[in-house]
């Protein structure tokens, strides 16, 4: 589990042009959902391209503890023989979800309407993240919980014996909240309705439909109303997980700022609820082309070709935030190399991710001499037109995306950029180091 081992300090140094093909691992969001829905389905679900990052492995372990048979056949290839909707067994021990907010929140949703009790914990990062946003709607189904202040982990969730369907308007633009409610709704009779004001990633809805559940989304004056018909008969699926656009963002960013680079990233998931970063980068003048656009396993994918580019700062439309929420750290890193300022507003959710990502990026950028402006829900980075000093050790706070963002910067800064701990990278992008060095990036562990 990330954050439980000895810290792994790493340093990135100015690199020659990055070249080659980057095979990005499977999408983290889709991988969690494939394991959970597989576990809720009687029969054999076959998954290829599963992300074998620690977050997803922890979800797989949890599914086994709840009674599913979860087997690895080979690299990224897994089969899950599930227990059926409402069939989860009661765990005998505490479920440790490691660093994974998505894992713990979706699993809590999936068990909240079964007559079992489970206790959840995680690493220091996960134990500091708010769970009240999940527990509030899960109460509507009849579940109960006992946890620390603000519902923080460790906490015990007592699933509803006689679940009721719920109708809930989410106060957060959060796919985790939406997905927890929909997964809970699976074992409640009748219709569960979730209303979200802004459209967040829709992998759960797509995959639930793929498994045979009835899920309808309509646009209303209040936003998006998603209705799930409870107690469906799910049918096992074959799922090809697309490669993760949020992980692709790091080599893409590195190629944009390292002079003379040109890389190809095949088969990247480009679900419109996830691809906001690429739209933003195109507006900033990035040379990114989509080749071979197609649909695979219900998700749009394409091969991305990226060439080094001179970027210009822009104002990112705040309503784009949900479709690129995990990409603001790497965007703010790129913004430091752009000309002019990049304005990111409507991003207060960044404060409750694996760490406070506005604070973590702002502190590191400032230490390099980059001018930033920061507020509760905004970050403005004043670009330095390609000329960024580096020469710092950034604090990563058990946050994989902060770690990778600073390492990517160091490939193009005047002086190297170090990070205090690269351990968390394994949660989402376990092959980051080898993949980057394979493209020609100078990233090394400090003790080497
Ligand atoms: C995720 C949703 C997002 C995102 C996280 C993955 C998901 O969180 O930050 O990395 O798979 O549903 P929120 O839903 O809390 O915004």
GROMACS .gro file of C-alpha atoms and ligand atoms in nm:
model
  464
    1UNK     CA    1   0.000   0.000   0.000
    2UNK     CA    2   0.130   0.346  -0.086
    3UNK     CA    3   0.249   0.558   0.199
    4UNK     CA    4   0.322   0.261   0.421
    5UNK     CA    5   0.671   0.196   0.290
    6UNK     CA    6   1.000   0.384   0.306
    7UNK     CA    7   0.979   0.708   0.107
    8UNK     CA    8   1.122   0.689  -0.246
    9UNK     CA    9   1.282   1.024  -0.330
   10UNK     CA   10   1.319   1.084  -0.704
   11UNK     CA   11   1.470   1.348  -0.929
   12UNK     CA   12   1.393   1.457  -1.285
   13UNK     CA   13   1.655   1.635  -1.497
   14UNK     CA   14   1.652   1.832  -1.818
   15UNK     CA   15   1.609   1.577  -2.097
   16UNK     CA   16   1.673   1.549  -2.468
   17UNK     CA   17   1.371   1.515  -2.700
   18UNK     CA   18   1.126   1.243  -2.590
   19UNK     CA   19   1.054   0.992  -2.865
   20UNK     CA   20   0.861   0.670  -2.902
   21UNK     CA   21   0.533   0.500  -2.816
   22UNK     CA   22   0.386   0.518  -2.465
   23UNK     CA   23   0.164   0.225  -2.366
   24UNK     CA   24  -0.038   0.378  -2.085
   25UNK     CA   25  -0.195   0.139  -1.829
   26UNK     CA   26  -0.570   0.082  -1.801
   27UNK     CA   27  -0.814   0.344  -1.681
   28UNK     CA   28  -0.836   0.355  -1.303
   29UNK     CA   29  -1.202   0.459  -1.288
   30UNK     CA   30  -1.311   0.190  -1.533
   31UNK     CA   31  -1.094  -0.074  -1.359
   32UNK     CA   32  -1.252  -0.016  -1.014
   33UNK     CA   33  -1.598  -0.036  -1.165
   34UNK     CA   34  -1.523  -0.353  -1.365
   35UNK     CA   35  -1.416  -0.534  -1.046
   36UNK     CA   36  -1.711  -0.410  -0.840
   37UNK     CA   37  -1.979  -0.480  -1.102
   38UNK     CA   38  -1.815  -0.815  -1.181
   39UNK     CA   39  -1.839  -0.900  -0.810
   40UNK     CA   40  -2.210  -0.807  -0.810
   41UNK     CA   41  -2.285  -1.034  -1.105
   42UNK     CA   42  -2.334  -1.411  -1.096
   43UNK     CA   43  -2.116  -1.576  -1.362
   44UNK     CA   44  -1.776  -1.499  -1.508
   45UNK     CA   45  -1.681  -1.143  -1.603
   46UNK     CA   46  -1.362  -1.127  -1.809
   47UNK     CA   47  -1.154  -0.809  -1.797
   48UNK     CA   48  -0.855  -0.719  -2.014
   49UNK     CA   49  -0.636  -0.411  -1.976
   50UNK     CA   50  -0.717  -0.382  -1.606
   51UNK     CA   51  -0.496  -0.128  -1.427
   52UNK     CA   52  -0.275  -0.323  -1.188
   53UNK     CA   53  -0.209  -0.019  -0.971
   54UNK     CA   54  -0.234  -0.049  -0.595
   55UNK     CA   55  -0.571   0.134  -0.576
   56UNK     CA   56  -0.735  -0.117  -0.807
   57UNK     CA   57  -0.560  -0.418  -0.649
   58UNK     CA   58  -0.701  -0.306  -0.313
   59UNK     CA   59  -1.051  -0.299  -0.465
   60UNK     CA   60  -0.995  -0.648  -0.608
   61UNK     CA   61  -0.892  -0.775  -0.264
   62UNK     CA   62  -1.200  -0.617  -0.110
   63UNK     CA   63  -1.426  -0.785  -0.367
   64UNK     CA   64  -1.272  -1.122  -0.274
   65UNK     CA   65  -1.337  -1.051   0.096
   66UNK     CA   66  -1.702  -0.977   0.012
   67UNK     CA   67  -1.723  -1.325  -0.145
   68UNK     CA   68  -1.637  -1.286  -0.514
   69UNK     CA   69  -1.381  -1.511  -0.679
   70UNK     CA   70  -1.124  -1.273  -0.831
   71UNK     CA   71  -0.843  -1.431  -1.034
   72UNK     CA   72  -0.553  -1.289  -1.233
   73UNK     CA   73  -0.494  -1.480  -1.558
   74UNK     CA   74  -0.205  -1.269  -1.688
   75UNK     CA   75  -0.092  -0.909  -1.732
   76UNK     CA   76  -0.407  -0.697  -1.699
   77UNK     CA   77  -0.629  -1.002  -1.760
   78UNK     CA   78  -0.864  -1.091  -1.477
   79UNK     CA   79  -1.180  -1.293  -1.424
   80UNK     CA   80  -1.437  -1.226  -1.157
   81UNK     CA   81  -1.705  -1.474  -1.057
   82UNK     CA   82  -1.947  -1.260  -0.864
   83UNK     CA   83  -2.205  -1.322  -0.593
   84UNK     CA   84  -2.498  -1.130  -0.744
   85UNK     CA   85  -2.675  -0.809  -0.642
   86UNK     CA   86  -2.735  -0.822  -0.264
   87UNK     CA   87  -2.509  -1.128  -0.231
   88UNK     CA   88  -2.208  -0.975  -0.055
   89UNK     CA   89  -2.080  -1.181   0.243
   90UNK     CA   90  -1.986  -1.003   0.565
   91UNK     CA   91  -1.608  -0.940   0.584
   92UNK     CA   92  -1.433  -1.095   0.884
   93UNK     CA   93  -1.181  -0.814   0.910
   94UNK     CA   94  -1.130  -0.447   0.837
   95UNK     CA   95  -1.122  -0.355   0.465
   96UNK     CA   96  -0.812  -0.149   0.388
   97UNK     CA   97  -0.860   0.057   0.072
   98UNK     CA   98  -0.510   0.205   0.085
   99UNK     CA   99  -0.494   0.541  -0.095
  100UNK     CA  100  -0.813   0.494  -0.298
  101UNK     CA  101  -1.099   0.741  -0.251
  102UNK     CA  102  -1.279   0.593  -0.549
  103UNK     CA  103  -1.232   0.240  -0.418
  104UNK     CA  104  -1.363   0.300  -0.070
  105UNK     CA  105  -1.654   0.523  -0.174
  106UNK     CA  106  -1.779   0.292  -0.448
  107UNK     CA  107  -1.742  -0.016  -0.230
  108UNK     CA  108  -1.935   0.151   0.051
  109UNK     CA  109  -2.212   0.226  -0.199
  110UNK     CA  110  -2.209  -0.131  -0.328
  111UNK     CA  111  -2.250  -0.282   0.022
  112UNK     CA  112  -2.482  -0.023   0.176
  113UNK     CA  113  -2.799  -0.205   0.077
  114UNK     CA  114  -2.687  -0.552   0.187
  115UNK     CA  115  -2.762  -0.682   0.540
  116UNK     CA  116  -2.396  -0.690   0.642
  117UNK     CA  117  -2.158  -0.473   0.843
  118UNK     CA  118  -1.810  -0.374   0.729
  119UNK     CA  119  -1.534  -0.152   0.867
  120UNK     CA  120  -1.317   0.049   0.628
  121UNK     CA  121  -0.981   0.220   0.663
  122UNK     CA  122  -0.700   0.347   0.443
  123UNK     CA  123  -0.364   0.522   0.446
  124UNK     CA  124  -0.297   0.860   0.609
  125UNK     CA  125  -0.421   1.043   0.297
  126UNK     CA  126  -0.748   0.847   0.274
  127UNK     CA  127  -0.807   0.875   0.649
  128UNK     CA  128  -0.808   1.254   0.614
  129UNK     CA  129  -1.064   1.269   0.332
  130UNK     CA  130  -1.435   1.343   0.383
  131UNK     CA  131  -1.669   1.044   0.372
  132UNK     CA  132  -1.979   1.237   0.484
  133UNK     CA  133  -2.054   1.312   0.119
  134UNK     CA  134  -2.117   0.937   0.069
  135UNK     CA  135  -2.267   0.857   0.407
  136UNK     CA  136  -2.541   1.122   0.377
  137UNK     CA  137  -2.704   0.969   0.069
  138UNK     CA  138  -2.639   0.611   0.187
  139UNK     CA  139  -2.849   0.687   0.499
  140UNK     CA  140  -3.147   0.748   0.270
  141UNK     CA  141  -3.133   0.380   0.169
  142UNK     CA  142  -3.141   0.278   0.537
  143UNK     CA  143  -2.767   0.226   0.594
  144UNK     CA  144  -2.606   0.348   0.916
  145UNK     CA  145  -2.250   0.442   0.995
  146UNK     CA  146  -2.022   0.514   1.286
  147UNK     CA  147  -1.697   0.691   1.212
  148UNK     CA  148  -1.468   0.970   1.324
  149UNK     CA  149  -1.555   1.339   1.311
  150UNK     CA  150  -1.675   1.446   0.963
  151UNK     CA  151  -1.730   1.075   0.888
  152UNK     CA  152  -1.359   1.018   0.836
  153UNK     CA  153  -1.210   0.669   0.822
  154UNK     CA  154  -1.186   0.431   0.993
  155UNK     CA  155  -1.562   0.387   0.988
  156UNK     CA  156  -1.814   0.109   1.013
  157UNK     CA  157  -2.103   0.087   0.773
  158UNK     CA  158  -2.410  -0.115   0.866
  159UNK     CA  159  -2.592  -0.207   0.546
  160UNK     CA  160  -2.969  -0.168   0.526
  161UNK     CA  161  -3.173  -0.483   0.605
  162UNK     CA  162  -3.476  -0.355   0.418
  163UNK     CA  163  -3.332  -0.106   0.173
  164UNK     CA  164  -3.547   0.170   0.031
  165UNK     CA  165  -3.477   0.337  -0.303
  166UNK     CA  166  -3.349   0.695  -0.275
  167UNK     CA  167  -3.383   1.022  -0.461
  168UNK     CA  168  -3.083   1.244  -0.402
  169UNK     CA  169  -2.949   1.570  -0.543
  170UNK     CA  170  -2.572   1.566  -0.507
  171UNK     CA  171  -2.429   1.891  -0.371
  172UNK     CA  172  -2.088   1.796  -0.513
  173UNK     CA  173  -1.976   1.758  -0.875
  174UNK     CA  174  -1.855   1.408  -0.790
  175UNK     CA  175  -1.873   1.085  -0.987
  176UNK     CA  176  -1.781   0.902  -0.670
  177UNK     CA  177  -2.094   1.027  -0.494
  178UNK     CA  178  -2.307   0.954  -0.801
  179UNK     CA  179  -2.162   0.606  -0.840
  180UNK     CA  180  -2.199   0.519  -0.472
  181UNK     CA  181  -2.570   0.610  -0.492
  182UNK     CA  182  -2.626   0.410  -0.813
  183UNK     CA  183  -2.442   0.105  -0.675
  184UNK     CA  184  -2.649   0.124  -0.355
  185UNK     CA  185  -2.963   0.153  -0.567
  186UNK     CA  186  -2.888  -0.182  -0.731
  187UNK     CA  187  -3.017  -0.374  -0.429
  188UNK     CA  188  -3.308  -0.141  -0.343
  189UNK     CA  189  -3.650  -0.218  -0.489
  190UNK     CA  190  -3.792   0.039  -0.733
  191UNK     CA  191  -3.626   0.342  -0.881
  192UNK     CA  192  -3.324   0.522  -0.738
  193UNK     CA  193  -3.271   0.872  -0.874
  194UNK     CA  194  -2.952   1.076  -0.857
  195UNK     CA  195  -2.948   1.435  -0.972
  196UNK     CA  196  -2.618   1.607  -1.048
  197UNK     CA  197  -2.597   1.974  -1.142
  198UNK     CA  198  -2.287   1.927  -1.356
  199UNK     CA  199  -2.215   1.621  -1.563
  200UNK     CA  200  -1.936   1.412  -1.409
  201UNK     CA  201  -1.765   1.107  -1.555
  202UNK     CA  202  -2.028   0.856  -1.663
  203UNK     CA  203  -1.838   0.526  -1.658
  204UNK     CA  204  -2.075   0.381  -1.398
  205UNK     CA  205  -2.384   0.453  -1.604
  206UNK     CA  206  -2.223   0.311  -1.921
  207UNK     CA  207  -2.098  -0.001  -1.747
  208UNK     CA  208  -2.423  -0.061  -1.556
  209UNK     CA  209  -2.608  -0.053  -1.889
  210UNK     CA  210  -2.348  -0.292  -2.032
  211UNK     CA  211  -2.421  -0.537  -1.747
  212UNK     CA  212  -2.792  -0.514  -1.828
  213UNK     CA  213  -2.920  -0.267  -1.568
  214UNK     CA  214  -3.179  -0.013  -1.672
  215UNK     CA  215  -3.021   0.332  -1.634
  216UNK     CA  216  -3.164   0.646  -1.792
  217UNK     CA  217  -3.015   0.993  -1.794
  218UNK     CA  218  -3.226   1.296  -1.878
  219UNK     CA  219  -3.126   1.660  -1.882
  220UNK     CA  220  -3.357   1.877  -1.671
  221UNK     CA  221  -3.351   2.237  -1.549
  222UNK     CA  222  -3.178   2.108  -1.235
  223UNK     CA  223  -2.899   1.931  -1.424
  224UNK     CA  224  -2.876   1.561  -1.508
  225UNK     CA  225  -3.127   1.318  -1.360
  226UNK     CA  226  -3.011   0.957  -1.359
  227UNK     CA  227  -3.266   0.686  -1.283
  228UNK     CA  228  -3.172   0.330  -1.203
  229UNK     CA  229  -3.424   0.047  -1.180
  230UNK     CA  230  -3.333  -0.156  -0.871
  231UNK     CA  231  -3.274  -0.529  -0.834
  232UNK     CA  232  -3.178  -0.604  -1.194
  233UNK     CA  233  -3.053  -0.939  -1.316
  234UNK     CA  234  -2.698  -0.849  -1.417
  235UNK     CA  235  -2.528  -1.054  -1.687
  236UNK     CA  236  -2.151  -1.114  -1.685
  237UNK     CA  237  -1.948  -0.910  -1.932
  238UNK     CA  238  -1.627  -0.905  -2.130
  239UNK     CA  239  -1.466  -0.568  -2.063
  240UNK     CA  240  -1.168  -0.418  -2.250
  241UNK     CA  241  -1.049  -0.133  -2.029
  242UNK     CA  242  -0.930   0.171  -2.230
  243UNK     CA  243  -0.592   0.327  -2.144
  244UNK     CA  244  -0.621   0.598  -1.881
  245UNK     CA  245  -0.638   0.959  -2.010
  246UNK     CA  246  -0.549   1.088  -1.663
  247UNK     CA  247  -0.225   0.888  -1.667
  248UNK     CA  248  -0.162   0.976  -2.035
  249UNK     CA  249  -0.168   1.341  -1.925
  250UNK     CA  250   0.184   1.308  -1.776
  251UNK     CA  251   0.381   1.186  -2.079
  252UNK     CA  252   0.166   1.417  -2.295
  253UNK     CA  253   0.269   1.712  -2.077
  254UNK     CA  254   0.634   1.605  -2.074
  255UNK     CA  255   0.639   1.581  -2.455
  256UNK     CA  256   0.485   1.927  -2.486
  257UNK     CA  257   0.756   2.097  -2.278
  258UNK     CA  258   1.067   1.898  -2.374
  259UNK     CA  259   1.201   2.054  -2.694
  260UNK     CA  260   1.190   1.843  -3.010
  261UNK     CA  261   0.970   1.568  -2.858
  262UNK     CA  262   0.722   1.359  -3.053
  263UNK     CA  263   0.542   1.065  -2.893
  264UNK     CA  264   0.249   0.841  -2.976
  265UNK     CA  265   0.002   0.718  -2.711
  266UNK     CA  266  -0.222   0.443  -2.855
  267UNK     CA  267  -0.574   0.367  -2.743
  268UNK     CA  268  -0.640   0.646  -2.493
  269UNK     CA  269  -0.991   0.666  -2.345
  270UNK     CA  270  -1.152   0.989  -2.465
  271UNK     CA  271  -1.489   0.976  -2.296
  272UNK     CA  272  -1.607   1.341  -2.319
  273UNK     CA  273  -1.661   1.343  -1.941
  274UNK     CA  274  -1.285   1.280  -1.902
  275UNK     CA  275  -1.110   1.451  -2.192
  276UNK     CA  276  -1.128   1.816  -2.077
  277UNK     CA  277  -0.750   1.846  -2.042
  278UNK     CA  278  -0.688   1.771  -2.409
  279UNK     CA  279  -0.947   2.032  -2.516
  280UNK     CA  280  -0.775   2.283  -2.286
  281UNK     CA  281  -0.429   2.199  -2.419
  282UNK     CA  282  -0.547   2.242  -2.779
  283UNK     CA  283  -0.677   2.588  -2.683
  284UNK     CA  284  -0.334   2.662  -2.533
  285UNK     CA  285  -0.171   2.585  -2.869
  286UNK     CA  286  -0.062   2.225  -2.804
  287UNK     CA  287   0.019   2.011  -3.107
  288UNK     CA  288  -0.192   1.706  -3.025
  289UNK     CA  289  -0.368   1.502  -3.292
  290UNK     CA  290  -0.626   1.229  -3.248
  291UNK     CA  291  -0.566   0.938  -3.486
  292UNK     CA  292  -0.776   0.631  -3.549
  293UNK     CA  293  -1.073   0.752  -3.337
  294UNK     CA  294  -1.305   0.459  -3.260
  295UNK     CA  295  -1.525   0.308  -2.987
  296UNK     CA  296  -1.411   0.016  -2.770
  297UNK     CA  297  -1.613  -0.148  -2.495
  298UNK     CA  298  -1.866   0.136  -2.489
  299UNK     CA  299  -1.598   0.406  -2.452
  300UNK     CA  300  -1.457   0.636  -2.724
  301UNK     CA  301  -1.079   0.592  -2.775
  302UNK     CA  302  -0.812   0.729  -3.011
  303UNK     CA  303  -0.435   0.727  -3.055
  304UNK     CA  304  -0.279   1.057  -2.948
  305UNK     CA  305   0.023   1.202  -3.126
  306UNK     CA  306   0.192   1.481  -2.932
  307UNK     CA  307   0.470   1.717  -3.041
  308UNK     CA  308   0.657   1.974  -2.833
  309UNK     CA  309   0.472   2.305  -2.843
  310UNK     CA  310   0.492   2.662  -2.722
  311UNK     CA  311   0.187   2.697  -2.498
  312UNK     CA  312  -0.007   3.013  -2.415
  313UNK     CA  313  -0.206   3.065  -2.097
  314UNK     CA  314  -0.584   3.068  -2.115
  315UNK     CA  315  -0.883   3.099  -1.883
  316UNK     CA  316  -1.014   2.744  -1.840
  317UNK     CA  317  -1.397   2.749  -1.847
  318UNK     CA  318  -1.507   2.656  -1.492
  319UNK     CA  319  -1.781   2.427  -1.626
  320UNK     CA  320  -1.507   2.212  -1.779
  321UNK     CA  321  -1.370   2.128  -1.434
  322UNK     CA  322  -1.550   1.794  -1.380
  323UNK     CA  323  -1.412   1.659  -1.709
  324UNK     CA  324  -1.051   1.732  -1.609
  325UNK     CA  325  -1.062   1.745  -1.231
  326UNK     CA  326  -0.761   1.513  -1.187
  327UNK     CA  327  -0.561   1.703  -1.447
  328UNK     CA  328  -0.529   2.045  -1.278
  329UNK     CA  329  -0.199   1.956  -1.109
  330UNK     CA  330  -0.031   1.874  -1.441
  331UNK     CA  331  -0.208   2.166  -1.610
  332UNK     CA  332  -0.072   2.408  -1.349
  333UNK     CA  333   0.275   2.258  -1.406
  334UNK     CA  334   0.240   2.318  -1.782
  335UNK     CA  335   0.100   2.667  -1.719
  336UNK     CA  336   0.434   2.763  -1.563
  337UNK     CA  337   0.602   2.697  -1.902
  338UNK     CA  338   0.333   2.881  -2.105
  339UNK     CA  339   0.334   3.246  -2.203
  340UNK     CA  340   0.080   3.459  -2.014
  341UNK     CA  341  -0.138   3.347  -1.728
  342UNK     CA  342  -0.356   3.041  -1.694
  343UNK     CA  343  -0.668   3.092  -1.486
  344UNK     CA  344  -0.832   2.788  -1.324
  345UNK     CA  345  -1.156   2.863  -1.142
  346UNK     CA  346  -1.432   2.649  -0.992
  347UNK     CA  347  -1.181   2.395  -0.867
  348UNK     CA  348  -1.249   2.371  -0.494
  349UNK     CA  349  -1.289   1.992  -0.519
  350UNK     CA  350  -0.910   1.987  -0.562
  351UNK     CA  351  -0.882   2.066  -0.194
  352UNK     CA  352  -1.024   1.724  -0.093
  353UNK     CA  353  -0.835   1.492  -0.328
  354UNK     CA  354  -0.546   1.268  -0.219
  355UNK     CA  355  -0.412   1.594  -0.075
  356UNK     CA  356  -0.505   1.962  -0.107
  357UNK     CA  357  -0.388   1.983  -0.467
  358UNK     CA  358  -0.419   2.363  -0.500
  359UNK     CA  359  -0.193   2.407  -0.200
  360UNK     CA  360   0.055   2.137  -0.304
  361UNK     CA  361   0.102   2.277  -0.655
  362UNK     CA  362   0.104   2.638  -0.541
  363UNK     CA  363   0.378   2.575  -0.282
  364UNK     CA  364   0.602   2.386  -0.525
  365UNK     CA  365   0.558   2.638  -0.807
  366UNK     CA  366   0.622   2.929  -0.574
  367UNK     CA  367   0.939   2.764  -0.449
  368UNK     CA  368   1.060   2.762  -0.812
  369UNK     CA  369   0.989   3.133  -0.840
  370UNK     CA  370   0.666   3.103  -1.038
  371UNK     CA  371   0.407   3.370  -0.951
  372UNK     CA  372   0.077   3.222  -0.846
  373UNK     CA  373  -0.252   3.356  -0.713
  374UNK     CA  374  -0.462   3.124  -0.508
  375UNK     CA  375  -0.806   3.122  -0.344
  376UNK     CA  376  -1.044   2.867  -0.195
  377UNK     CA  377  -1.164   2.764  -0.541
  378UNK     CA  378  -0.912   2.906  -0.786
  379UNK     CA  379  -0.549   2.894  -0.892
  380UNK     CA  380  -0.383   3.135  -1.134
  381UNK     CA  381  -0.036   3.054  -1.266
  382UNK     CA  382   0.173   3.324  -1.434
  383UNK     CA  383   0.363   3.155  -1.715
  384UNK     CA  384   0.736   3.203  -1.762
  385UNK     CA  385   0.753   3.139  -2.133
  386UNK     CA  386   0.951   2.818  -2.121
  387UNK     CA  387   1.200   2.945  -1.864
  388UNK     CA  388   1.132   2.772  -1.531
  389UNK     CA  389   1.408   2.746  -1.271
  390UNK     CA  390   1.341   2.414  -1.095
  391UNK     CA  391   1.597   2.339  -0.825
  392UNK     CA  392   1.349   2.235  -0.554
  393UNK     CA  393   1.234   1.928  -0.364
  394UNK     CA  394   0.854   1.922  -0.383
  395UNK     CA  395   0.639   1.773  -0.107
  396UNK     CA  396   0.399   1.519  -0.254
  397UNK     CA  397   0.171   1.440   0.046
  398UNK     CA  398   0.105   1.076  -0.063
  399UNK     CA  399  -0.045   1.213  -0.385
  400UNK     CA  400   0.050   1.034  -0.708
  401UNK     CA  401  -0.056   1.317  -0.936
  402UNK     CA  402   0.143   1.578  -0.745
  403UNK     CA  403   0.448   1.351  -0.761
  404UNK     CA  404   0.420   1.295  -1.138
  405UNK     CA  405   0.345   1.663  -1.209
  406UNK     CA  406   0.667   1.783  -1.046
  407UNK     CA  407   0.875   1.509  -1.206
  408UNK     CA  408   0.742   1.608  -1.551
  409UNK     CA  409   0.839   1.970  -1.483
  410UNK     CA  410   1.194   1.867  -1.399
  411UNK     CA  411   1.244   1.730  -1.752
  412UNK     CA  412   1.239   2.088  -1.884
  413UNK     CA  413   1.345   2.314  -1.595
  414UNK     CA  414   1.692   2.471  -1.580
  415UNK     CA  415   1.784   2.285  -1.260
  416UNK     CA  416   1.655   1.939  -1.159
  417UNK     CA  417   1.329   1.892  -0.970
  418UNK     CA  418   1.317   1.638  -0.688
  419UNK     CA  419   1.022   1.496  -0.499
  420UNK     CA  420   1.024   1.369  -0.143
  421UNK     CA  421   0.840   1.044  -0.220
  422UNK     CA  422   0.741   0.871  -0.542
  423UNK     CA  423   0.572   0.581  -0.358
  424UNK     CA  424   0.218   0.694  -0.434
  425UNK     CA  425   0.276   0.680  -0.810
  426UNK     CA  426   0.221   0.303  -0.790
  427UNK     CA  427  -0.144   0.363  -0.695
  428UNK     CA  428  -0.236   0.468  -1.049
  429UNK     CA  429   0.067   0.443  -1.279
  430UNK     CA  430   0.294   0.162  -1.157
  431UNK     CA  431   0.504   0.164  -1.477
  432UNK     CA  432   0.558   0.543  -1.481
  433UNK     CA  433   0.933   0.534  -1.420
  434UNK     CA  434   1.011   0.271  -1.686
  435UNK     CA  435   0.770   0.421  -1.938
  436UNK     CA  436   0.918   0.770  -1.900
  437UNK     CA  437   1.279   0.656  -1.915
  438UNK     CA  438   1.186   0.447  -2.221
  439UNK     CA  439   1.085   0.771  -2.395
  440UNK     CA  440   1.419   0.926  -2.299
  441UNK     CA  441   1.319   1.110  -1.981
  442UNK     CA  442   1.586   1.157  -1.714
  443UNK     CA  443   1.394   1.041  -1.404
  444UNK     CA  444   1.578   0.849  -1.138
  445UNK     CA  445   1.544   0.731  -0.783
  446UNK     CA  446   1.783   0.934  -0.567
  447UNK     CA  447   1.968   0.637  -0.423
  448UNK     CA  448   2.067   0.512  -0.769
  449LIG     C1  449  -1.332   0.930  -0.983
  449LIG     C2  450  -1.392   1.049  -0.962
  449LIG     C3  451  -1.322   1.173  -0.927
  449LIG     C4  452  -1.172   1.162  -0.948
  449LIG     C5  453  -1.117   1.032  -0.903
  449LIG     C6  454  -1.184   0.917  -0.977
  449LIG     C7  455  -1.412   0.813  -1.017
  449LIG     O1  456  -1.347   1.203  -0.791
  449LIG     O2  457  -1.104   1.268  -0.883
  449LIG     O3  458  -0.978   1.026  -0.930
  449LIG     O4  459  -1.358   0.713  -1.065
  449LIG     O5  460  -1.535   0.820  -0.997
  449LIG     P1  461  -1.483   1.282  -0.750
  449LIG     O6  462  -1.593   1.201  -0.800
  449LIG     O7  463  -1.484   1.291  -0.601
  449LIG     O8  464  -1.468   1.415  -0.815
   0.00000   0.00000   0.00000
